[in-house]
Coordinates of C-alpha atoms and ligand atoms in Angstrom, one line a residue:
M1 CA -5.2 20.3 21.7
C2 CA -4.7 24.0 22.4
G3 CA -7.6 26.3 21.6
I4 CA -7.8 30.0 20.8
V5 CA -10.7 32.4 21.1
G6 CA -10.6 36.1 20.3
F7 CA -13.4 38.6 20.5
T8 CA -13.9 42.3 19.5
S9 CA -17.0 44.3 19.7
R10 CA -18.2 47.9 19.6
E11 CA -20.3 47.5 22.7
T12 CA -20.3 44.0 24.3
S13 CA -17.9 43.0 27.0
A14 CA -15.5 40.4 25.7
V15 CA -15.3 38.5 29.1
G16 CA -18.5 36.4 28.7
P17 CA -18.0 35.4 25.0
L18 CA -14.3 34.5 25.7
I19 CA -15.2 32.2 28.6
S20 CA -18.1 30.6 26.7
G21 CA -15.9 30.2 23.7
L22 CA -13.3 28.4 25.8
R23 CA -15.9 26.1 27.2
R24 CA -16.9 25.1 23.7
L25 CA -13.2 24.1 23.1
E26 CA -12.9 22.2 26.4
Y27 CA -13.6 18.9 24.6
R28 CA -10.3 19.2 22.7
G29 CA -8.3 18.5 25.9
Y30 CA -6.2 21.0 27.9
D31 CA -4.4 21.6 31.2
S32 CA -4.6 25.3 31.8
A33 CA -6.5 28.4 30.4
G34 CA -6.1 32.2 30.3
V35 CA -7.5 35.4 29.0
A36 CA -6.0 38.8 28.2
L37 CA -8.3 41.9 28.0
E38 CA -7.6 45.3 26.6
S39 CA -8.9 48.3 28.5
P40 CA -8.1 52.1 28.6
D41 CA -5.6 51.4 31.3
G42 CA -3.6 48.6 29.6
I43 CA -3.8 44.8 29.2
R44 CA -5.1 42.7 32.0
V45 CA -4.2 39.0 32.1
Y46 CA -5.9 36.2 34.1
K47 CA -4.5 32.6 34.0
Q48 CA -5.3 29.4 35.8
T49 CA -4.2 25.8 35.7
G50 CA -7.0 23.2 35.4
K51 CA -10.5 23.7 34.1
V52 CA -12.1 26.7 32.4
A53 CA -14.6 26.8 35.4
E54 CA -11.6 27.7 37.6
L55 CA -10.6 30.5 35.3
D56 CA -14.2 31.7 35.3
A57 CA -14.2 31.6 39.1
L58 CA -10.9 33.6 39.2
L59 CA -12.5 36.2 36.9
K60 CA -15.6 36.4 39.1
R61 CA -13.4 37.1 42.1
E62 CA -11.1 39.6 40.5
L63 CA -13.2 41.4 37.8
P64 CA -16.6 42.6 39.1
E65 CA -19.5 42.6 36.7
D66 CA -19.8 46.4 36.7
E67 CA -16.2 46.7 35.5
R68 CA -16.5 44.3 32.6
G69 CA -18.1 46.6 30.2
K70 CA -14.9 48.5 29.4
F71 CA -13.2 45.3 28.1
T72 CA -14.6 44.9 24.6
I73 CA -11.5 43.2 23.1
G74 CA -9.8 40.2 24.3
I75 CA -8.0 36.9 23.5
A76 CA -8.2 33.6 25.4
H77 CA -6.6 30.2 25.3
T78 CA -6.7 26.6 26.5
R79 CA -3.3 25.0 26.6
W80 CA -2.2 21.5 26.2
A81 CA 1.4 21.4 27.3
T82 CA 4.1 20.8 24.7
H83 CA 7.1 23.0 25.9
G84 CA 7.1 23.3 29.7
L85 CA 4.9 22.0 32.5
P86 CA 1.2 22.8 32.8
T87 CA 1.7 25.7 35.2
T88 CA 0.1 29.2 35.5
V89 CA 3.3 30.8 34.3
N90 CA 3.4 28.6 31.2
A91 CA -0.3 29.1 30.4
H92 CA -1.2 31.6 27.7
P93 CA -1.6 34.5 27.0
H94 CA 2.0 35.4 27.1
L95 CA 3.1 39.0 27.5
A96 CA 5.9 41.2 26.1
D97 CA 6.9 44.9 26.0
G98 CA 6.4 45.4 29.7
G99 CA 3.0 43.8 29.7
S100 CA 1.6 45.9 26.9
L101 CA 1.4 43.1 24.2
A102 CA -0.4 39.8 24.8
L103 CA -0.4 36.7 22.5
V104 CA -2.0 33.3 22.4
H105 CA -0.6 30.6 20.2
N106 CA -1.4 27.1 18.9
G107 CA 1.3 25.1 17.3
I108 CA 5.0 24.7 17.8
V109 CA 7.9 27.2 17.2
E110 CA 10.6 24.7 16.2
N111 CA 13.4 27.2 16.2
Y112 CA 12.4 28.8 19.5
A113 CA 15.7 28.0 21.2
A114 CA 17.7 30.0 18.6
L115 CA 15.1 32.8 18.6
R116 CA 15.1 32.9 22.4
A117 CA 18.9 33.1 22.6
G118 CA 18.9 36.0 20.1
L119 CA 16.3 37.9 22.1
E120 CA 18.1 37.3 25.4
K121 CA 21.2 38.8 23.9
H122 CA 19.2 42.0 23.5
G123 CA 18.2 42.0 27.1
V124 CA 14.8 40.2 26.9
V125 CA 14.0 38.3 30.1
F126 CA 11.8 35.2 29.7
V127 CA 9.5 34.2 32.5
S128 CA 8.1 30.9 31.1
Q129 CA 9.5 27.7 29.5
T130 CA 7.3 28.0 26.5
D131 CA 8.1 28.4 22.8
T132 CA 5.2 30.8 22.6
E133 CA 6.7 33.5 24.8
V134 CA 9.4 33.9 22.1
L135 CA 6.8 34.9 19.6
A136 CA 5.3 37.6 21.9
H137 CA 8.8 39.2 22.4
L138 CA 9.7 38.9 18.7
I139 CA 6.6 40.7 17.7
A140 CA 7.2 43.4 20.3
A141 CA 10.8 43.8 19.0
F142 CA 9.5 44.5 15.5
D143 CA 6.8 46.9 16.6
H144 CA 7.6 50.3 15.2
G145 CA 4.0 51.6 15.1
D146 CA 2.3 49.0 12.9
L147 CA 1.2 45.8 14.8
L148 CA 0.3 43.9 11.6
A149 CA 3.7 44.6 10.0
A150 CA 5.5 43.6 13.3
T151 CA 3.6 40.3 13.4
C152 CA 4.5 39.6 9.7
D153 CA 8.2 40.4 10.4
A154 CA 8.2 38.1 13.4
L155 CA 6.4 35.3 11.7
K156 CA 8.8 35.3 8.7
R157 CA 11.5 34.2 11.2
V158 CA 9.5 31.4 12.7
E159 CA 10.0 27.7 11.7
G160 CA 7.1 25.6 12.7
T161 CA 3.4 26.0 13.0
Y162 CA 1.1 28.6 14.4
G163 CA -2.3 29.9 14.9
I164 CA -2.0 33.2 16.9
A165 CA -4.0 36.1 18.1
V166 CA -2.3 39.3 19.4
I167 CA -3.5 42.4 21.1
S168 CA -1.5 45.4 22.3
A169 CA -2.2 48.4 24.5
K170 CA -0.2 50.5 22.0
H171 CA -2.7 49.6 19.2
R172 CA -6.0 49.8 20.9
G173 CA -9.0 48.5 19.2
E174 CA -7.3 46.0 17.0
M175 CA -6.4 42.3 17.1
I176 CA -4.0 40.6 14.7
V177 CA -4.4 36.9 13.9
A178 CA -2.4 34.7 11.7
R179 CA -2.1 31.0 10.8
K180 CA 0.3 28.5 9.4
G181 CA -0.4 24.8 9.9
S182 CA -2.9 25.4 12.8
P183 CA -6.5 26.3 12.0
L184 CA -8.0 29.7 12.6
V185 CA -11.6 30.8 11.7
I186 CA -13.1 34.3 11.9
G187 CA -16.8 34.6 12.7
M188 CA -18.4 37.7 11.2
G189 CA -21.2 38.7 13.5
E190 CA -23.3 41.8 13.0
K191 CA -21.8 43.8 15.8
D192 CA -19.0 41.5 17.0
T193 CA -16.2 39.5 15.4
V194 CA -15.1 36.2 17.0
V195 CA -11.9 34.3 16.2
A196 CA -11.4 30.7 17.1
S197 CA -9.3 27.7 16.3
D198 CA -12.5 25.7 16.0
V199 CA -15.8 26.7 14.5
S200 CA -17.7 25.2 17.5
A201 CA -16.6 28.3 19.5
I202 CA -18.1 30.6 16.9
V203 CA -21.5 29.2 16.0
A204 CA -23.2 30.6 19.1
H205 CA -22.4 34.1 17.7
T206 CA -22.7 33.7 13.9
R207 CA -22.6 31.1 11.2
Q208 CA -20.9 33.5 8.7
V209 CA -17.2 32.5 8.8
I210 CA -13.9 33.0 7.0
Y211 CA -11.4 30.1 7.1
L212 CA -7.9 31.6 7.1
K213 CA -5.4 29.9 4.9
D214 CA -1.8 29.1 5.7
G215 CA 0.3 32.3 5.4
D216 CA -2.7 34.6 6.0
V217 CA -2.5 37.4 8.6
A218 CA -5.6 39.5 9.4
R219 CA -6.3 42.8 11.2
I220 CA -9.6 42.7 13.0
T221 CA -11.2 45.8 14.3
P222 CA -14.8 46.6 15.3
E223 CA -15.0 48.1 11.7
G224 CA -14.1 44.9 9.9
V225 CA -11.6 42.4 8.9
D226 CA -8.6 42.9 6.5
I227 CA -6.6 39.9 5.4
Y228 CA -3.0 40.1 4.0
S229 CA -0.2 37.7 3.1
L230 CA 2.9 37.8 5.2
D231 CA 4.4 40.1 2.5
N232 CA 1.7 42.6 3.2
A233 CA -0.3 42.0 0.0
P234 CA -4.1 42.2 0.5
V235 CA -5.8 38.8 0.0
S236 CA -9.5 38.1 -0.3
R237 CA -11.2 35.1 1.4
E238 CA -14.7 34.0 0.9
V239 CA -17.3 34.3 3.7
Q240 CA -18.9 30.9 4.1
E241 CA -21.9 29.6 6.0
V242 CA -21.5 27.0 8.6
D243 CA -24.1 24.3 8.4
W244 CA -23.9 23.2 12.1
D245 CA -26.2 24.8 14.6
I246 CA -25.7 25.2 18.3
G247 CA -28.1 22.3 19.0
A248 CA -25.7 19.9 17.2
I249 CA -23.0 20.6 19.8
E250 CA -25.1 20.4 22.9
K251 CA -25.4 17.1 24.9
G252 CA -29.1 16.7 24.1
G253 CA -30.1 14.9 27.3
F254 CA -27.2 12.4 27.2
E255 CA -24.9 12.1 30.1
H256 CA -21.8 12.4 27.9
F257 CA -21.1 13.6 24.4
M258 CA -19.6 10.2 23.7
L259 CA -22.9 8.5 24.4
K260 CA -24.8 11.1 22.4
E261 CA -22.5 10.6 19.5
I262 CA -22.8 6.8 19.7
F263 CA -26.6 7.1 19.7
E264 CA -26.7 9.6 16.8
Q265 CA -25.0 7.2 14.5
P266 CA -28.1 6.2 12.6
D267 CA -28.9 9.8 11.8
A268 CA -25.2 10.7 11.2
L269 CA -24.9 7.8 8.7
R270 CA -28.2 8.7 7.0
N271 CA -26.5 12.1 6.3
T272 CA -23.3 10.4 5.1
I273 CA -25.3 8.3 2.6
R274 CA -28.0 10.8 1.6
G275 CA -28.0 11.4 -2.2
R276 CA -24.9 9.3 -2.8
L277 CA -26.4 6.0 -3.9
D278 CA -27.7 5.3 -7.4
A279 CA -29.9 2.2 -7.0
A280 CA -30.7 2.0 -10.7
E281 CA -27.0 1.9 -11.8
G282 CA -25.9 0.0 -8.8
T283 CA -23.2 2.5 -7.9
A284 CA -22.3 5.5 -5.8
I285 CA -22.5 9.2 -6.7
L286 CA -19.5 10.9 -5.2
S287 CA -19.2 14.1 -7.2
G288 CA -16.7 15.6 -4.7
L289 CA -14.1 13.2 -5.9
G290 CA -14.1 14.8 -9.3
L291 CA -12.9 11.6 -11.0
S292 CA -14.2 10.3 -14.3
P293 CA -14.7 6.5 -14.8
R294 CA -11.6 6.7 -17.0
E295 CA -9.5 8.2 -14.3
L296 CA -10.8 5.7 -11.8
A297 CA -10.1 2.8 -14.1
A298 CA -6.5 4.0 -14.4
I299 CA -5.7 3.7 -10.7
R300 CA -3.3 0.9 -10.0
R301 CA -2.9 1.1 -6.2
L302 CA -4.5 2.8 -3.2
V303 CA -2.8 4.2 -0.1
I304 CA -5.1 5.1 2.8
I305 CA -3.5 7.3 5.4
G306 CA -4.7 8.3 8.8
C307 CA -4.0 8.1 12.6
G308 CA -5.8 6.4 15.5
T309 CA -9.4 5.6 14.8
S310 CA -9.1 7.0 11.3
L311 CA -6.3 4.6 10.6
H312 CA -8.5 1.7 11.7
A313 CA -11.2 2.8 9.4
G314 CA -8.6 2.9 6.6
M315 CA -7.6 -0.7 7.5
V316 CA -11.2 -1.8 7.0
G317 CA -11.0 0.1 3.7
K318 CA -8.2 -2.2 2.6
Y319 CA -10.6 -5.2 2.7
L320 CA -13.4 -3.3 1.0
F321 CA -11.3 -2.0 -1.9
E322 CA -9.5 -5.2 -2.4
S323 CA -12.6 -7.4 -2.4
L324 CA -14.9 -5.1 -4.3
A325 CA -12.6 -3.4 -6.7
G326 CA -9.6 -5.7 -6.9
V327 CA -7.1 -2.9 -6.3
P328 CA -4.2 -3.4 -3.9
V329 CA -4.4 -1.1 -0.9
S330 CA -1.8 -0.1 1.7
P331 CA -3.2 1.4 4.8
E332 CA -0.5 3.6 6.4
Q333 CA 0.0 5.4 9.7
A334 CA 0.4 9.0 8.5
A335 CA 3.5 9.9 10.6
E336 CA 5.3 6.7 9.5
F337 CA 4.3 7.3 5.9
R338 CA 5.4 11.0 5.8
Y339 CA 8.9 10.2 7.0
S340 CA 9.4 7.0 5.0
N341 CA 10.2 8.8 1.7
P342 CA 7.1 7.0 0.4
I343 CA 6.9 5.4 -3.0
V344 CA 3.8 7.0 -4.5
G345 CA 3.2 8.6 -7.8
P346 CA 0.7 9.3 -10.6
D347 CA -0.7 5.8 -10.7
D348 CA -1.6 5.8 -7.0
W349 CA -4.7 7.2 -5.3
V350 CA -3.9 8.4 -1.8
I351 CA -7.0 8.8 0.5
A352 CA -6.4 10.8 3.6
L353 CA -8.9 9.9 6.4
S354 CA -9.3 12.5 9.1
Q355 CA -12.4 13.5 11.2
S356 CA -11.0 16.9 12.1
G357 CA -9.1 17.4 8.8
E358 CA -6.4 19.1 10.9
T359 CA -4.3 16.2 12.2
A360 CA -0.7 17.4 11.7
D361 CA 0.8 14.0 10.6
T362 CA -2.0 13.3 8.2
L363 CA -1.7 16.8 6.7
A364 CA 2.0 16.4 6.3
A365 CA 1.4 13.0 4.6
V366 CA -1.1 14.6 2.2
R367 CA 1.4 17.3 1.3
E368 CA 4.2 14.7 0.6
S369 CA 1.8 12.7 -1.6
I370 CA 0.8 15.8 -3.6
R371 CA 4.5 16.7 -4.0
K372 CA 5.1 13.2 -5.4
G373 CA 2.4 13.5 -8.0
A374 CA -0.2 11.1 -6.6
L375 CA -3.9 11.6 -6.9
V376 CA -4.9 12.7 -3.4
S377 CA -8.4 12.9 -1.9
G378 CA -9.6 13.8 1.6
L379 CA -12.2 12.0 3.6
C380 CA -13.0 14.5 6.3
N381 CA -15.8 15.4 8.6
V382 CA -15.1 19.1 9.3
V383 CA -16.1 21.1 6.3
G384 CA -13.5 23.7 5.3
S385 CA -10.7 21.9 7.3
T386 CA -7.2 22.1 6.1
I387 CA -7.0 18.6 4.7
A388 CA -10.3 19.0 2.9
R389 CA -9.1 22.3 1.3
E390 CA -5.6 21.2 0.4
T391 CA -6.7 18.0 -1.2
G392 CA -9.4 19.9 -3.1
R393 CA -11.4 16.7 -3.8
G394 CA -12.9 14.1 -1.6
V395 CA -15.9 13.0 0.4
Y396 CA -17.3 14.8 3.3
L397 CA -18.7 12.6 6.1
H398 CA -21.5 14.9 7.0
A399 CA -21.7 13.2 10.4
G400 CA -22.1 16.4 12.3
P401 CA -19.7 17.8 14.9
E402 CA -17.8 15.2 17.0
I403 CA -17.2 16.7 20.4
S404 CA -16.1 13.7 22.5
V405 CA -12.4 13.1 22.4
A406 CA -13.0 9.4 21.6
S407 CA -14.0 9.2 18.0
T408 CA -17.2 7.1 17.4
K409 CA -19.5 8.3 14.7
A410 CA -16.6 9.4 12.6
F411 CA -15.4 5.8 12.4
T412 CA -18.7 4.4 11.2
A413 CA -19.1 7.3 8.8
Q414 CA -15.6 6.8 7.4
V415 CA -16.1 3.1 6.8
T416 CA -19.5 3.9 5.1
A417 CA -17.9 6.5 2.9
L418 CA -15.0 4.1 2.0
L419 CA -17.6 1.5 1.2
M420 CA -19.4 3.8 -1.2
T421 CA -16.0 4.8 -2.7
A422 CA -15.1 1.1 -3.1
L423 CA -18.5 0.5 -4.8
K424 CA -17.9 3.3 -7.2
L425 CA -14.3 2.1 -8.0
G426 CA -15.5 -1.5 -8.1
R427 CA -18.1 -0.6 -10.8
T428 CA -15.3 0.7 -13.1
R429 CA -13.8 -2.8 -12.7
R430 CA -15.0 -6.2 -11.7
L431 CA -18.2 -5.4 -9.8
S432 CA -21.3 -6.3 -11.9
H433 CA -24.5 -4.2 -12.1
E434 CA -26.2 -6.9 -10.0
E435 CA -23.6 -6.9 -7.4
G436 CA -23.5 -3.2 -7.3
T437 CA -27.3 -3.0 -6.8
A438 CA -27.1 -5.6 -4.0
L439 CA -24.4 -3.5 -2.3
V440 CA -26.5 -0.3 -2.6
A441 CA -29.3 -2.1 -0.8
Q442 CA -26.9 -3.2 2.0
I443 CA -25.5 0.4 2.4
E444 CA -29.1 1.8 2.7
R445 CA -29.7 -0.6 5.6
I446 CA -26.7 0.6 7.7
P447 CA -28.5 3.2 9.8
D448 CA -31.3 0.8 10.8
L449 CA -28.9 -2.0 11.6
I450 CA -26.9 0.4 13.8
A451 CA -30.2 1.3 15.6
E452 CA -30.6 -2.4 16.3
V453 CA -27.2 -2.6 18.0
L454 CA -28.0 0.5 20.0
K455 CA -31.0 -1.3 21.5
E456 CA -28.6 -3.7 23.1
S457 CA -27.0 -0.9 25.2
D458 CA -28.5 -2.1 28.5
A459 CA -27.5 -5.7 27.8
I460 CA -24.0 -4.5 27.0
A461 CA -23.9 -2.5 30.2
K462 CA -24.6 -5.8 32.1
V463 CA -21.7 -7.5 30.4
A464 CA -19.6 -4.4 31.2
E465 CA -20.5 -4.7 34.9
K466 CA -19.0 -8.2 35.0
Y467 CA -15.6 -7.1 33.5
A468 CA -15.3 -3.4 34.6
K469 CA -12.6 -4.2 37.2
S470 CA -10.3 -5.9 34.7
D471 CA -7.2 -3.9 34.0
D472 CA -6.0 -5.9 31.0
M473 CA -8.0 -7.1 28.0
F474 CA -7.4 -8.6 24.6
F475 CA -9.5 -8.0 21.5
I476 CA -9.3 -10.5 18.6
G477 CA -10.7 -10.6 15.2
R478 CA -9.7 -11.8 11.7
G479 CA -9.9 -10.4 8.2
I480 CA -12.2 -7.4 8.1
L481 CA -12.9 -7.7 11.8
Y482 CA -9.2 -7.4 12.7
P483 CA -9.2 -3.5 12.5
A484 CA -12.5 -3.6 14.4
A485 CA -10.6 -5.5 17.2
L486 CA -7.9 -2.8 17.1
E487 CA -10.6 -0.1 17.4
G488 CA -12.3 -1.8 20.3
A489 CA -9.0 -2.0 22.1
L490 CA -8.3 1.7 21.4
K491 CA -11.7 2.8 22.7
I492 CA -11.3 1.0 26.0
K493 CA -7.7 2.2 26.5
E494 CA -8.4 5.8 25.9
I495 CA -11.7 6.3 27.9
A496 CA -11.6 3.5 30.5
Y497 CA -7.8 3.4 31.0
V498 CA -7.8 -0.4 30.6
H499 CA -4.7 -1.8 29.1
A500 CA -6.0 -3.5 26.0
E501 CA -4.4 -5.1 22.9
G502 CA -5.9 -5.8 19.6
Y503 CA -4.7 -8.8 17.7
Q504 CA -5.4 -10.8 14.6
A505 CA -7.1 -13.9 16.1
A506 CA -4.5 -16.3 14.7
E507 CA -1.6 -14.2 16.1
L508 CA -2.5 -14.7 19.7
K509 CA -0.8 -18.1 19.9
H510 CA 2.5 -16.7 18.6
G511 CA 3.4 -15.1 21.9
P512 CA 0.6 -13.0 23.5
I513 CA -1.2 -16.1 24.7
A514 CA 1.5 -16.3 27.4
L515 CA -0.3 -13.4 29.1
L516 CA -3.7 -15.1 29.3
S517 CA -5.2 -16.1 32.6
D518 CA -8.6 -15.9 34.4
E519 CA -7.8 -12.1 34.9
T520 CA -7.5 -11.2 31.2
P521 CA -10.8 -11.2 29.4
V522 CA -10.7 -11.7 25.7
V523 CA -13.3 -9.9 23.5
A524 CA -13.7 -12.0 20.3
L525 CA -15.3 -10.7 17.2
L526 CA -17.5 -13.5 16.0
A527 CA -20.0 -12.0 13.6
D528 CA -21.1 -14.9 11.3
I529 CA -19.0 -14.1 8.3
P530 CA -16.3 -16.3 6.6
G531 CA -13.5 -16.9 9.1
K532 CA -15.8 -17.1 12.1
E533 CA -15.2 -20.9 12.6
K534 CA -11.4 -20.3 12.7
T535 CA -11.9 -17.5 15.3
L536 CA -14.0 -19.9 17.3
G537 CA -11.0 -22.2 17.3
N538 CA -8.9 -19.4 18.8
V539 CA -11.6 -18.8 21.4
Q540 CA -11.2 -22.4 22.6
E541 CA -7.4 -21.8 22.9
C542 CA -8.2 -18.7 25.1
R543 CA -10.7 -20.5 27.3
A544 CA -8.3 -23.4 27.7
R545 CA -6.0 -20.9 29.4
K546 CA -8.9 -19.9 31.7
A547 CA -9.4 -16.5 30.0
P548 CA -13.0 -15.5 30.1
V549 CA -14.3 -14.7 26.5
I550 CA -16.9 -12.1 25.6
G551 CA -18.1 -12.8 22.0
V552 CA -19.6 -10.2 19.7
V553 CA -21.9 -12.6 17.9
T554 CA -24.6 -12.6 15.3
A555 CA -28.0 -12.4 16.9
D556 CA -29.3 -15.8 15.8
D557 CA -26.0 -17.6 16.0
E558 CA -26.7 -19.8 19.1
A559 CA -23.6 -21.9 18.5
A560 CA -21.3 -18.9 18.7
A561 CA -23.1 -17.6 21.8
A562 CA -22.7 -21.0 23.4
A563 CA -19.0 -21.1 22.8
V564 CA -18.2 -18.0 24.9
D565 CA -18.7 -16.9 28.5
D566 CA -20.7 -13.8 27.7
F567 CA -22.0 -12.4 24.5
I568 CA -23.1 -9.1 22.8
R569 CA -25.5 -9.5 19.9
V570 CA -25.3 -7.7 16.6
P571 CA -27.7 -8.2 13.7
R572 CA -26.9 -10.6 10.9
T573 CA -25.3 -8.8 8.0
S574 CA -22.9 -9.0 5.0
V575 CA -19.1 -9.1 5.4
E576 CA -18.8 -5.4 4.4
L577 CA -21.1 -4.2 7.2
A578 CA -19.8 -6.5 9.9
P579 CA -17.0 -4.2 11.2
I580 CA -19.4 -1.2 11.5
L581 CA -21.9 -3.1 13.7
S582 CA -19.2 -4.8 15.7
V583 CA -17.5 -1.5 16.4
V584 CA -20.7 0.2 17.5
A585 CA -21.1 -2.7 20.1
L586 CA -17.5 -2.2 21.2
Q587 CA -18.0 1.6 21.5
L588 CA -20.9 0.9 23.9
F589 CA -18.9 -1.7 25.8
A590 CA -16.0 0.7 26.3
Y591 CA -18.4 3.5 27.3
H592 CA -20.1 1.4 30.0
V593 CA -16.8 0.1 31.3
A594 CA -15.5 3.6 31.6
R595 CA -18.7 4.8 33.3
L596 CA -18.5 2.0 35.8
R597 CA -14.8 2.8 36.5
G598 CA -15.7 6.5 37.1
C599 CA -13.6 7.8 34.2
E600 CA -14.0 11.3 32.8
I601 CA -15.4 10.1 29.5
D602 CA -15.5 13.1 27.2
Q603 CA -12.1 14.4 28.2
P604 CA -9.8 11.5 29.0
R605 CA -6.5 12.2 30.6
N606 CA -3.5 13.2 28.4
L607 CA -5.7 13.2 25.2
A608 CA -6.7 16.0 22.8
K609 CA -9.4 15.9 20.2
S610 CA -7.5 17.4 17.4
V611 CA -3.8 16.5 17.3
T612 CA -2.2 19.5 15.5
V613 CA 1.3 18.8 16.6
E614 CA 3.5 16.0 15.1
Ligands
F6R1 C1 -9.5 7.9 19.0 C2 -9.2 9.2 18.4 C3 -7.9 9.5 17.7 C4 -8.2 10.1 16.3 C5 -6.9 10.5 15.7 C6 -7.0 11.1 14.3 O1 -10.8 7.9 19.6 O2 -10.1 10.1 18.4 O3 -7.2 8.3 17.6 O4 -8.9 9.2 15.5 O5 -6.2 11.5 16.5 O6 -7.9 12.2 14.3 P1 -8.5 12.7 13.0 O7 -9.5 11.7 12.5 O8 -9.2 14.0 13.3 O9 -7.4 12.9 12.0

């Protein structure tokens, strides 16, 4: 989704850092980009549709190297269109006050039509179709000599969400930033200050960061950072150290971030598990949950909320918690949940799953659950993200930054974290010491088992070659493998643009089977766990309709391999681990199909990494 970068320095030109910051945000998905630079002769703006490389080329043409030194303050943006087409005019930064004020914005101004009409009555002429331009003019209208006060006055009138950065030729040397519902981080370098909507645009400069909270507004100058509330009261925010280094967000020799992230799953999961298993007691140590055994034992129901891949991990969680802890679980799509006037209360434990910790629908569902008195935890990857902070308790995935738009390692880390949580909850209930110890041993094996699946990458590529031209596919699984089928279908849809549907294996014959033919491959999840024989029966139904079947089968299960047209092998494992291994195989399958179809794997069309609008 949209990305913001801001830069101020005593001596360094802002141009290079702004462009490299935008490049770091490219993975989030965008359709246009722009920068505004402050100089002694006013604000200069450069905007371009398409890639950051095209904006960079524009700057190279229009702003010679020897002139760049005078621009030490600037703001920049990558836009993902919400209001108005992806055109140069609609790209940010937006200008007001005769071009002397420039603003970049993430989020949505919900009451922009009313605000725009009010400004037009006072003679303001709008050039774009965006909601953001309203904000620029509103701040300019309130500017009576203090840019921070003007920003606060304007923001008090805004309904919706924002992360913004503002500069003005009338207030040289300062940048104002503010956030509500859209993340903003300030990086505190020795000589420079960098602002960004995502910490990955900051780590090249510094690892000392301040995460702004909703309602914060900050004045940034080369002398330092002052943070206030919208009512102008000073607030203090802790400087924190980011534990990701720049190496963690480079491609490391892989052709795509997605492939790198698929292959780093063994290490990522070692980090997720490290220090969290107690083999002697047969349980998990999840101190971030802050829940005593007594509190855990009092939980009557679990609700797991998330979107997309995180929702699928939550659906696996249902099987884990119900079988290991005997607690009923409802996995809920976050947007549906938040608008359903959900029935949750003090006996319920709501677990919010979100890699980014910023997904707008999941965040809103978290807030609704907190309002209703439920116990709410976050299960996030990004440390310091909004969901992690607002829930105040939870389990960090520690999977490292996920750059590729298609989520991979977050899924396996989420399922692993849910498994450890289910083990902990289970041990307060029906899970014996012996069963707990056996599960600990299983969890410890996850990284090595994933490494086994990764060895199959070339074999999976061969299967992918055979089916890469298919435009429609079905993915089927039952029980704990049903959400894995949904996840396999989602991966191939989003990166390979193959129309794919995930179904419970038994559901196919209740309608969808009408679509099967020799042109609709069916990917059947056939790991050797209870239910496999029934799914093999469904495979026969598919083959009887001439649909070619690709089985994801247990390595030594010759009977399953013989029952399908092509197969992908995964190691023999327990029920709990089967979805993790099957999904890793399907991630590779989707990746190879997308590569063979020539798709832009890390930045699929129409998609954004972090969906911060509802
Ligand atoms: C799929 C994908 C999305 C995200 C979803 C939730 O590959 O990346 O479906 O899983 O947008 O994002 P988070 O987990 O950040 O809340």
